[in-house]
Short mmCIF file of C-alpha atoms in Angstrom, two decimals:
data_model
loop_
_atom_site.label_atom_id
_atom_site.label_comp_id
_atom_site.label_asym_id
_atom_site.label_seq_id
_atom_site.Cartn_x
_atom_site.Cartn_y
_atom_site.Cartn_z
CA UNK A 5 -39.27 149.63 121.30
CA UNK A 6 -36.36 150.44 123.55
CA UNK A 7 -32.56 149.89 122.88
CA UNK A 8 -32.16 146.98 125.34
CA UNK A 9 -35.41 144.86 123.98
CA UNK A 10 -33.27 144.78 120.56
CA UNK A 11 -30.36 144.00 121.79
CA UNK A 12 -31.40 141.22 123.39
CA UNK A 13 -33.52 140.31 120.34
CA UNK A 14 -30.43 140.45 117.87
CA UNK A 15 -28.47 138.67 120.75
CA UNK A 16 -31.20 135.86 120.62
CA UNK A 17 -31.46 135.68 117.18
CA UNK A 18 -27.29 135.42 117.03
CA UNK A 19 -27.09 132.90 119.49
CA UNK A 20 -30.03 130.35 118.25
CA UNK A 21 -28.83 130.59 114.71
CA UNK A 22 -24.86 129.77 115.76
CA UNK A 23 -26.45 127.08 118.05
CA UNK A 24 -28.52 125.66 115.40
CA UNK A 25 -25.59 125.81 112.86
CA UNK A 26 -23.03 124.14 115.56
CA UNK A 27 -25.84 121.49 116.38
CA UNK A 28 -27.02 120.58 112.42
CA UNK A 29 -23.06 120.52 111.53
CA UNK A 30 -21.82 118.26 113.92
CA UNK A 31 -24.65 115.84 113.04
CA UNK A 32 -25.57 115.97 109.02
CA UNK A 33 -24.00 117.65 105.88
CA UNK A 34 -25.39 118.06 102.45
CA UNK A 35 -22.79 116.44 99.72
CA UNK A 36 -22.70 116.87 96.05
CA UNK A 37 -21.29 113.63 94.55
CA UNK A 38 -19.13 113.65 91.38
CA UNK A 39 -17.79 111.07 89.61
CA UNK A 40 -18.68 107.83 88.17
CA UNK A 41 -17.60 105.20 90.74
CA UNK A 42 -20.79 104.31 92.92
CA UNK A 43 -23.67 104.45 89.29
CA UNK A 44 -25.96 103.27 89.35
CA UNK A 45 -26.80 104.08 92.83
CA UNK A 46 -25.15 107.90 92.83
CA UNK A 47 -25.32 109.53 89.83
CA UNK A 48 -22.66 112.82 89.10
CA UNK A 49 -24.33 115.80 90.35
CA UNK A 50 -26.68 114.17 93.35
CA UNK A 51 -26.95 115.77 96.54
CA UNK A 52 -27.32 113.40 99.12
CA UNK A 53 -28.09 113.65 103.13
CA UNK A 54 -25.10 111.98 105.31
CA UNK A 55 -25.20 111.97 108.92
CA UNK A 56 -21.85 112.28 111.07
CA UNK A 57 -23.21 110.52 114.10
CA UNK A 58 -22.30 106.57 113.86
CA UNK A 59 -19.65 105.48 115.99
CA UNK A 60 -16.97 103.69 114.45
CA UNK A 61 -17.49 100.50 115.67
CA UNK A 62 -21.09 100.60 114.54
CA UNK A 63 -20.35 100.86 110.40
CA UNK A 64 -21.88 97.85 108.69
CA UNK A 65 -21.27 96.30 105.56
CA UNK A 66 -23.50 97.54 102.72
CA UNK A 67 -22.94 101.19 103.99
CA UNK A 68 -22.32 103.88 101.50
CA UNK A 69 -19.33 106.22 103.55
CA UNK A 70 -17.72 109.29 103.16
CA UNK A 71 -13.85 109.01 103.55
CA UNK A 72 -10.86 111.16 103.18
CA UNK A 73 -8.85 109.08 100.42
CA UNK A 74 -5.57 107.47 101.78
CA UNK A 75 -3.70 108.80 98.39
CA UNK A 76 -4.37 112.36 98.87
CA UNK A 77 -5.90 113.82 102.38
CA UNK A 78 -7.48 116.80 100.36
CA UNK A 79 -10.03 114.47 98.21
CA UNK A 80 -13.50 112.82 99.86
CA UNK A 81 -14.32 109.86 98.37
CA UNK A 82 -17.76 107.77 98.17
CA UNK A 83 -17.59 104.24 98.60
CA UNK A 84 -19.38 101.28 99.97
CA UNK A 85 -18.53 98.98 102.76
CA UNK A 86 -17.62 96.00 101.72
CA UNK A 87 -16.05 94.29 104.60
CA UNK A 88 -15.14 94.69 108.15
CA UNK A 89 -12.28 93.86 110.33
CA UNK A 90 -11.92 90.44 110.34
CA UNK A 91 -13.59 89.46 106.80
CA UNK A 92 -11.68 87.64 104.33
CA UNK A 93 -11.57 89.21 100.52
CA UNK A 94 -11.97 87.30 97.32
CA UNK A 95 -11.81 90.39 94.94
CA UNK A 96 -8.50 90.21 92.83
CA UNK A 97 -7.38 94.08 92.37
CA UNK A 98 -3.57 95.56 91.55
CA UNK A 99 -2.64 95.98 95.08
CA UNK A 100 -0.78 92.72 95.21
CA UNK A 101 -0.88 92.77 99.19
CA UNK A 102 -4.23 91.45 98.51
CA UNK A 103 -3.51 88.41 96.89
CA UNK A 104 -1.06 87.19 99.58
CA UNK A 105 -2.99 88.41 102.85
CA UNK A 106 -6.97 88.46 102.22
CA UNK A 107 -8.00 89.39 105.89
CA UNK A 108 -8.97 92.68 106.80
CA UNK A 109 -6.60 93.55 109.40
CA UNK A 110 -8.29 95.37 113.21
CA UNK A 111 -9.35 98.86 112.43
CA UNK A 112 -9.47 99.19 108.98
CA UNK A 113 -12.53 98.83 106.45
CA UNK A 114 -12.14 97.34 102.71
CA UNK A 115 -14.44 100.17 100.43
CA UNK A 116 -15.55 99.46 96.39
CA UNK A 117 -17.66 101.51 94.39
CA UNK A 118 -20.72 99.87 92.76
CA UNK A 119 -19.32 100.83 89.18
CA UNK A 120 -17.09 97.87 89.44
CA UNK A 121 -15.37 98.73 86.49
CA UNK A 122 -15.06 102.50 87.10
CA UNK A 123 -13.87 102.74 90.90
CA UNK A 124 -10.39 103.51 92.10
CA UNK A 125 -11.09 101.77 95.74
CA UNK A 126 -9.32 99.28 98.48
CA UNK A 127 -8.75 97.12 94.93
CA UNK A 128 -6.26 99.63 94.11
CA UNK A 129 -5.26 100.84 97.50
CA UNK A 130 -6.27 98.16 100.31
CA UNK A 131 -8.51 98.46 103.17
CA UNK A 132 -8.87 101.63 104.93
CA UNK A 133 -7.97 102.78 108.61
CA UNK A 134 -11.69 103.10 109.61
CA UNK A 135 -10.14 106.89 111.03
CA UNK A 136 -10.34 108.31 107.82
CA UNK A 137 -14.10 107.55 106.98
CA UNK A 138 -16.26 110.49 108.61
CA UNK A 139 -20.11 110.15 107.34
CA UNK A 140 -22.27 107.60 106.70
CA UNK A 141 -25.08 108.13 103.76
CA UNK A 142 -28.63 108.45 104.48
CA UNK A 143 -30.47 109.34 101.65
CA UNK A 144 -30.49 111.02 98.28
CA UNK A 145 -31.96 114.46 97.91
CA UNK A 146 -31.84 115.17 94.53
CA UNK A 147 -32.67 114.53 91.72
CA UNK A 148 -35.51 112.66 93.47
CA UNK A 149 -35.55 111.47 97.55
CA UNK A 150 -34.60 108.21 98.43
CA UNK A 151 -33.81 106.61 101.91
CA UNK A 152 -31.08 104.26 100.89
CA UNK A 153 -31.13 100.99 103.32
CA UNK A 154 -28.14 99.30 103.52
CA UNK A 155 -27.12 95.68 103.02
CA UNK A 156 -28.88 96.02 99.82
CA UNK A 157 -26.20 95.12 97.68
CA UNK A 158 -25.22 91.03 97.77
CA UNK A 159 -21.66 90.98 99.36
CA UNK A 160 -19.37 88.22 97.99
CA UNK A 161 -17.03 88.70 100.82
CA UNK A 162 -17.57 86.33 103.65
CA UNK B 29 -10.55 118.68 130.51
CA UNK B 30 -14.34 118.73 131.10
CA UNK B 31 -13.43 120.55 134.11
CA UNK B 32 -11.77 123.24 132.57
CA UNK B 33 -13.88 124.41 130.65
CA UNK B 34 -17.26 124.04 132.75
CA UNK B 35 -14.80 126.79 134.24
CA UNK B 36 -14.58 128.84 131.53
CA UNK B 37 -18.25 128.65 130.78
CA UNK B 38 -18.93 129.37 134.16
CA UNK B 39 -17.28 133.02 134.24
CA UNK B 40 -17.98 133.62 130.60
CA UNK B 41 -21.81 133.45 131.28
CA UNK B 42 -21.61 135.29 134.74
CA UNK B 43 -19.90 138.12 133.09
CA UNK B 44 -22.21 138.22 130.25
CA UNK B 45 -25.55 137.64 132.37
CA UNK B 46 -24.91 140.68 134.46
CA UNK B 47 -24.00 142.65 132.00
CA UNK B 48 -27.50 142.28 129.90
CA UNK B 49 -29.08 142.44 133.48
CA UNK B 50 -27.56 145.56 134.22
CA UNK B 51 -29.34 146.98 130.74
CA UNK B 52 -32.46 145.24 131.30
CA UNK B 53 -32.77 146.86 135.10
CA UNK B 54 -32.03 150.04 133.03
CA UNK B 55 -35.76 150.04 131.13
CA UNK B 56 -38.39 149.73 134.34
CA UNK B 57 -39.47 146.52 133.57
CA UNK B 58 -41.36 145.19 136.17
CA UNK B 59 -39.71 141.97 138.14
CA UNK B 60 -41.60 139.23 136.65
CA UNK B 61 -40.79 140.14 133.10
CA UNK B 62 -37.13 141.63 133.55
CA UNK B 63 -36.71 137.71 135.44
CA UNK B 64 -37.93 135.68 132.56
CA UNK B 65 -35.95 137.53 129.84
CA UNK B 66 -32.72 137.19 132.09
CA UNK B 67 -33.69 133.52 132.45
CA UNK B 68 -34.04 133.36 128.24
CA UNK B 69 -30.89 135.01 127.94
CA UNK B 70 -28.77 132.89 130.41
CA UNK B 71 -29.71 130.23 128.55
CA UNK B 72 -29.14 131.40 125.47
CA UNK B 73 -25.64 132.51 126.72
CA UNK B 74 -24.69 128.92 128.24
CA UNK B 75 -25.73 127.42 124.83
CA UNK B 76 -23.55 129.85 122.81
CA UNK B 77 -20.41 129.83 124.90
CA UNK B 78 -20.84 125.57 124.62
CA UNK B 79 -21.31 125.78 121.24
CA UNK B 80 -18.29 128.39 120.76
CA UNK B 81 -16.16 126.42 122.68
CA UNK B 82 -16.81 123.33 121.09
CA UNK B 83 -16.33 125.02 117.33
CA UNK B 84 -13.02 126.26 118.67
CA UNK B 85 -12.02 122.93 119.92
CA UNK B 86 -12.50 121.43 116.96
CA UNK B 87 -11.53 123.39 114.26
CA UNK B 88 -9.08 125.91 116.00
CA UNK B 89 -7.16 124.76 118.99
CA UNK B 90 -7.49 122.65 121.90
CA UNK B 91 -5.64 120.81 124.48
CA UNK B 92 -4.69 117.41 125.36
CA UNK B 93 -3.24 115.19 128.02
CA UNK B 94 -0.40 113.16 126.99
CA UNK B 95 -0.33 109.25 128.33
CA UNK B 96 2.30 106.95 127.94
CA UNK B 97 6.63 106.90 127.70
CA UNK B 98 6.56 106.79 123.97
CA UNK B 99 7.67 110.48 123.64
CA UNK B 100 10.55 110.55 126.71
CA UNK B 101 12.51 112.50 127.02
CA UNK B 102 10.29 115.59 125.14
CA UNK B 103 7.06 114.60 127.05
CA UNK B 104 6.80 113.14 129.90
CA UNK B 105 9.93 112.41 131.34
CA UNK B 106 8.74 111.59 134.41
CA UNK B 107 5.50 109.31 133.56
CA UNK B 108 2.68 109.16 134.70
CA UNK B 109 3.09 111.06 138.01
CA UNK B 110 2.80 114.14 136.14
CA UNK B 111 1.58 113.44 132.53
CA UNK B 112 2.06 116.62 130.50
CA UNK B 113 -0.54 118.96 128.55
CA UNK B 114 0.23 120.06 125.20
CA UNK B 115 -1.68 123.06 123.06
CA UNK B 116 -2.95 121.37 119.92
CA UNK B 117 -3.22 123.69 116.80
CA UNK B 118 -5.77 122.24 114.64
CA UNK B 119 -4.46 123.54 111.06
CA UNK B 120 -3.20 120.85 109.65
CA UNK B 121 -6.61 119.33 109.30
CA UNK B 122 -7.68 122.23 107.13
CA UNK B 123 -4.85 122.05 105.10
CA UNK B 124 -2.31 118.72 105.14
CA UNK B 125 0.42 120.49 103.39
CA UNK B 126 1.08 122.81 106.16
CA UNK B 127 2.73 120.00 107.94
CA UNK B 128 6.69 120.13 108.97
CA UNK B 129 8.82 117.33 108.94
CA UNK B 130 9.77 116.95 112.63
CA UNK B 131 6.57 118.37 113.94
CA UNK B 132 4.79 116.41 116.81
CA UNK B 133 1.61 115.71 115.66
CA UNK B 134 -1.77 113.85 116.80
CA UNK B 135 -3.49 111.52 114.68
CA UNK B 136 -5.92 108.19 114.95
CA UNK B 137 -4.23 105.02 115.08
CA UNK B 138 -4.43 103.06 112.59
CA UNK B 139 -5.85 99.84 114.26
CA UNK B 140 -8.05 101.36 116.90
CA UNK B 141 -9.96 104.37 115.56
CA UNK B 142 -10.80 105.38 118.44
CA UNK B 143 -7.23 105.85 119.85
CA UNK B 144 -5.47 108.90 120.00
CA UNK B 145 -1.55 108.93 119.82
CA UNK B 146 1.33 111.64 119.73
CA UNK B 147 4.19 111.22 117.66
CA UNK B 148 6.84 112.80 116.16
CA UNK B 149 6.36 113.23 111.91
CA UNK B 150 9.54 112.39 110.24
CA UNK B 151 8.72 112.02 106.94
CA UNK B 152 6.21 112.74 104.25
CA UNK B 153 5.60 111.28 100.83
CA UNK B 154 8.57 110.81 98.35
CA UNK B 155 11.22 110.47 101.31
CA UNK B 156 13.29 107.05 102.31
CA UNK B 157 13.26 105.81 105.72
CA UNK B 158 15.62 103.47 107.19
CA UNK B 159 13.04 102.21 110.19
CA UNK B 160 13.61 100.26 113.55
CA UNK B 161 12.01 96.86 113.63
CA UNK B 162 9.52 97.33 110.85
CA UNK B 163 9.71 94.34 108.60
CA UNK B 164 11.24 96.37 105.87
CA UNK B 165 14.61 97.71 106.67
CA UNK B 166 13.96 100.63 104.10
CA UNK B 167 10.27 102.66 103.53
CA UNK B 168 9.94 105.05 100.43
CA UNK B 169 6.57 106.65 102.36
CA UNK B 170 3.85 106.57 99.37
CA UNK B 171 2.01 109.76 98.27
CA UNK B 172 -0.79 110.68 101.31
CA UNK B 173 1.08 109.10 104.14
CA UNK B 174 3.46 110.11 106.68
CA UNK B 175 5.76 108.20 108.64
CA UNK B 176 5.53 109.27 112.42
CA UNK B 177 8.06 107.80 114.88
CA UNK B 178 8.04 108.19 119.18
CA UNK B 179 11.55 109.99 120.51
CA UNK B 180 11.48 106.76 122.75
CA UNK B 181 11.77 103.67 120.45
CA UNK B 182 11.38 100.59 122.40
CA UNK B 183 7.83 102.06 124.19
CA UNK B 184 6.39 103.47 121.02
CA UNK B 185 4.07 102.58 118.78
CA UNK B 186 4.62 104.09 115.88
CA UNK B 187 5.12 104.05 112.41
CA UNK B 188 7.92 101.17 112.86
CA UNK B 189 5.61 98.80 114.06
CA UNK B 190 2.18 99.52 112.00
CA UNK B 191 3.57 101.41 108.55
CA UNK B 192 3.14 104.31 107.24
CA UNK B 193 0.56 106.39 108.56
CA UNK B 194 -2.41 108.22 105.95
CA UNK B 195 -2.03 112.10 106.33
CA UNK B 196 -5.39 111.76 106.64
CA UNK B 197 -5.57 110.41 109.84
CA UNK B 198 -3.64 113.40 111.35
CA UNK B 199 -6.18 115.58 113.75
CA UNK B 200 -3.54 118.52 114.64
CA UNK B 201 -0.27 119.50 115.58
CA UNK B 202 1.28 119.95 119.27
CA UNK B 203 3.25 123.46 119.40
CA UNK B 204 3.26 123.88 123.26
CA UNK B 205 3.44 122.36 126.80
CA UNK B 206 0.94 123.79 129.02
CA UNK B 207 1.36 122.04 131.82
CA UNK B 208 3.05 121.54 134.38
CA UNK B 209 4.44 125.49 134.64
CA UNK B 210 7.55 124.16 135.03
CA UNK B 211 7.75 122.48 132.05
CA UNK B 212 6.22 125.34 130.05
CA UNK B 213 7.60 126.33 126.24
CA UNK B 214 7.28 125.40 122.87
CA UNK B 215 7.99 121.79 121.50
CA UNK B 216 10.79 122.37 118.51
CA UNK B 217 11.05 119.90 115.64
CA UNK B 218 13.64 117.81 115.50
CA UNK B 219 14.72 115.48 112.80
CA UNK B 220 16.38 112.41 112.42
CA UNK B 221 19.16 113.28 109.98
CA UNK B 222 20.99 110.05 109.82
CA UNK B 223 17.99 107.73 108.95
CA UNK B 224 15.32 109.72 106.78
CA UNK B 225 16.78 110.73 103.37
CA UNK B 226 14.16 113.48 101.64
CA UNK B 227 12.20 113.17 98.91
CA UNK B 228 14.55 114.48 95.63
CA UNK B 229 11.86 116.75 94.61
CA UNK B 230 11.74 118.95 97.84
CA UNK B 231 13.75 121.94 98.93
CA UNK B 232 16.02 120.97 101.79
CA UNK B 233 14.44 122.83 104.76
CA UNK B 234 16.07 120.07 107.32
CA UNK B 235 19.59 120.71 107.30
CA UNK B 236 18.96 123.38 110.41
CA UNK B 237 16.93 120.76 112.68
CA UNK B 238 18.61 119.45 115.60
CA UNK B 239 18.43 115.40 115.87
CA UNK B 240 15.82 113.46 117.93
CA UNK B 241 16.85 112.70 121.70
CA UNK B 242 15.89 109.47 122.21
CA UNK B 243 14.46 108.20 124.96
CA UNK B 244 16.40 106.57 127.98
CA UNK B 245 14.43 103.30 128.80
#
C-alpha cells in the first residue's frame, strides 16, 4: 500500500471519529447520578441517557433535568419539573419568597426531587432561570434500561 | 456571523483539498478513482473544519455582535449604525472562579432564556451593593450569583432591575473589540468603587480599577 492511500485512510479515520464525537456530544451524554434526592426513581450510582436537544421553551412538567445549581455553578443537579412559568406553587419550603409570591415568574422553572424529604431543590432555593438547566433525561442505562416517560408523577401544582 | 465563517471554511478546505490532491496525483491512479477519493476527502474535510469550528466556538472563543445602548459609552457609542463586535473568551464556563470583578461578561437572561445580554460584573458572592432602582436599596449578592450592571443605567437591563444574576448563567467573557478597526483594543475592567463594598473574606484586588463611565443618555 502506498504512503498517500494511508494518509488519507488515517485522515478519514481522524475526521469521522472527531465528527462523530462533535455530533453524539452536542446531542446526548452519559451521567452517573449520586445522591439521594430523586429515589426511588434514580438510585446513587445509575447511569442514565440525557439528550441536550430540547429547546427551552419545549420543557414540560414531569421532566427529570439536568441543571447547573444556582448555589454553586460547579455542581449538576437532578431534579424534576415541577412547574412552568406561569404555575402557581402550593409547596411550603424555607425560602420564605415562596410563601408571599407563589407564581413562577417568565423564564424560570420550579425543580423538586422525588425524595421529598431528602432534596435540597426550588423549596430551598426558588424557581430556576430555565438558562441554567442543560439536559433533559431519557432513560436509565444501568442497573437495568428504562425509557422514563414523563408526566408520570401526579403534580399538585396547578 | 454565518458569513464569516462559511469564509473560513471555504479557504480552509480549498487549501487542504489541493494539498491531498496534489499527493493523490502523485501515485498514478487512474482519473476515475483519484476523483472519487478527492470527492471522499472534501467531504470529509468540510465536515471536520464545521465540526472544529463549532467545538472552538463553543468551548474556546467566539465572537459576538453587540445590540442595544446599555453598555455606552464602552460599546457602542454610536448605536446601532455601527454596532460593535467583541472577542468572547469562553473560560469562565469551564471554570466560574476565574471571573474578575469588573469584567464584561455574557450570560442568559434571566427571564428569557433564550436572550443573550452583555454586562459589566460588579460583584460576586459575599460583596454589598448599593443598586439603582432595584427594590432593595442594599444587595449582599448570595453565594453562586453575580451582580452584573450596564455602564449606561437608564437603558440597561441589568442586575438593578431583575436581581442578582446565577454565575451559572454566565456563557463567557468579552476581552476585545473586533470591530469596527477603529474601535479596535481590549475592553479593561472597571469598577464601581463608591457603590460595591467587597466581600470581607477576599483580598482587595480592586483598589487599582478605574471607575465605570457611565453612559450619556
Amino acid at each position: 500500500m502506498n504512503t498517500s492511500k494511508i494518509w488519507q485512510r488515517m485522515f478519514h479515520t481522524l475526521g469521522a471519529a472527531f465528527i462523530g464525537y462533535t455530533v453524539l456530544d452536542s446531542s446526548i451524554q452519559i451521567s452517573v447520578f449520586s445522591g439521594p434526592s430523586m429515589e426511588p426513581t434514580i438510585q446513587e450510582n445509575d447511569i442514565g441517557l440525557v439528550e441536550k436537544l430540547t429547546p427551552y421553551k419545549k420543557f414540560q412538567r414531569g421532566d427529570i433535568v439536568i441543571a447547573t445549581s444556582p448555589d454553586n455553578p460547579s455542581i449538576q443537579i437532578c431534579k424534576r419539573i415541577l412547574a412552568l412559568e406561569g404555575d402557581r406553587i402550593t409547596s411550603d419550603g424555607s425560602y420564605a419568597l415562596w410563601r408571599e409570591k407563589r407564581v413562577v415568574p417568565r423564564g424560570h422553572v420550579w425543580l423538586e426531587g422525588d425524595n421529598k424529604d431528602n432534596s435540597t431543590d426550588s423549596r430551598q432555593f426558588g424557581a430556576i432561570p430555565l438558562g441554567l438547566v442543560h439536559c433533559r433525561l431519557l432513560a436509565k442505562i444501568s442497573p437495568k434500561v428504562e425509557w422514563l416517560a414523563t408526566s408520570n408523577i401526579p403534580v399538585d401544582s396547578s | 456571523m454565518l458569513n464569516f465563517y462559511w469564509k473560513t471554511f471555504l479557504q480552509f478546505t480549498r487549501k487542504i483539498h489541493s494539498h491531498i490532491g496534489r499527493r493523490c496525483q502523485s501515485t498514478r491512479l487512474n482519473e476515475t478513482i483519484s476523483n472519487s477519493a478527492s470527492w471522499s476527502t472534501l467531504l470529509m474535510t468540510a465536515g471536520f473544519t464545521c465540526c472544529f469550528v463549532s467545538n472552538l466556538d463553543d468551548k474556546v472563543v467566539t465572537y459576538t455582535m453587540v445590540s442595544g445602548s446599555s453598555m455606552q459609552p464602552c460599546l457602542n457609542p454610536i448605536g446601532s449604525k455601527c454596532n460593535d463586535r467583541v472577542l468572547i473568551d469562553r473560560s469562565p464556563k469551564r471554570n466560574y472562579k476565574k471571573l474578575k470583578r469588573g469584567e464584561l461578561v455574557i450570560y442568559r437572561t434571566t427571564r428569557n432564556p433564550d436572550e443573550v445580554n452583555i454586562k459589566r460584573l460588579v460583584a460576586l458572592e459575599g460583596d454589598t451593593v448599593t443598586t439603582l432602582g432595584y427594590k432593595n436599596r442594599s444587595v449582599l449578592v448570595p453565594t453562586g450569583h453575580c451582580w452584573v450592571e450596564g455602564d449606561n443605567h437608564r437603558f440597561s437591563d441589568d442586575s438593578n432591575v431583575v436581581g442578582p444574576v446565577p454565575l451559572g448563567l454566565i456563557s463567557g467573557r468579552a476581552t476585545h473589540i473586533i470591530y469596527p478597526p477603529s474601535r479596535w483594543g481590549s475592553l479593561c475592567r472597571r469598577f464601581p468603587h463608591s457603590r460595591v463594598k467587597l466581600n470581607p473574606c477576599e483580598k482587595d484586588t480592586v483598589s487599582h480599577l478605574p471607575d465605570v463611565i457611565c453612559g450619556i443618555s
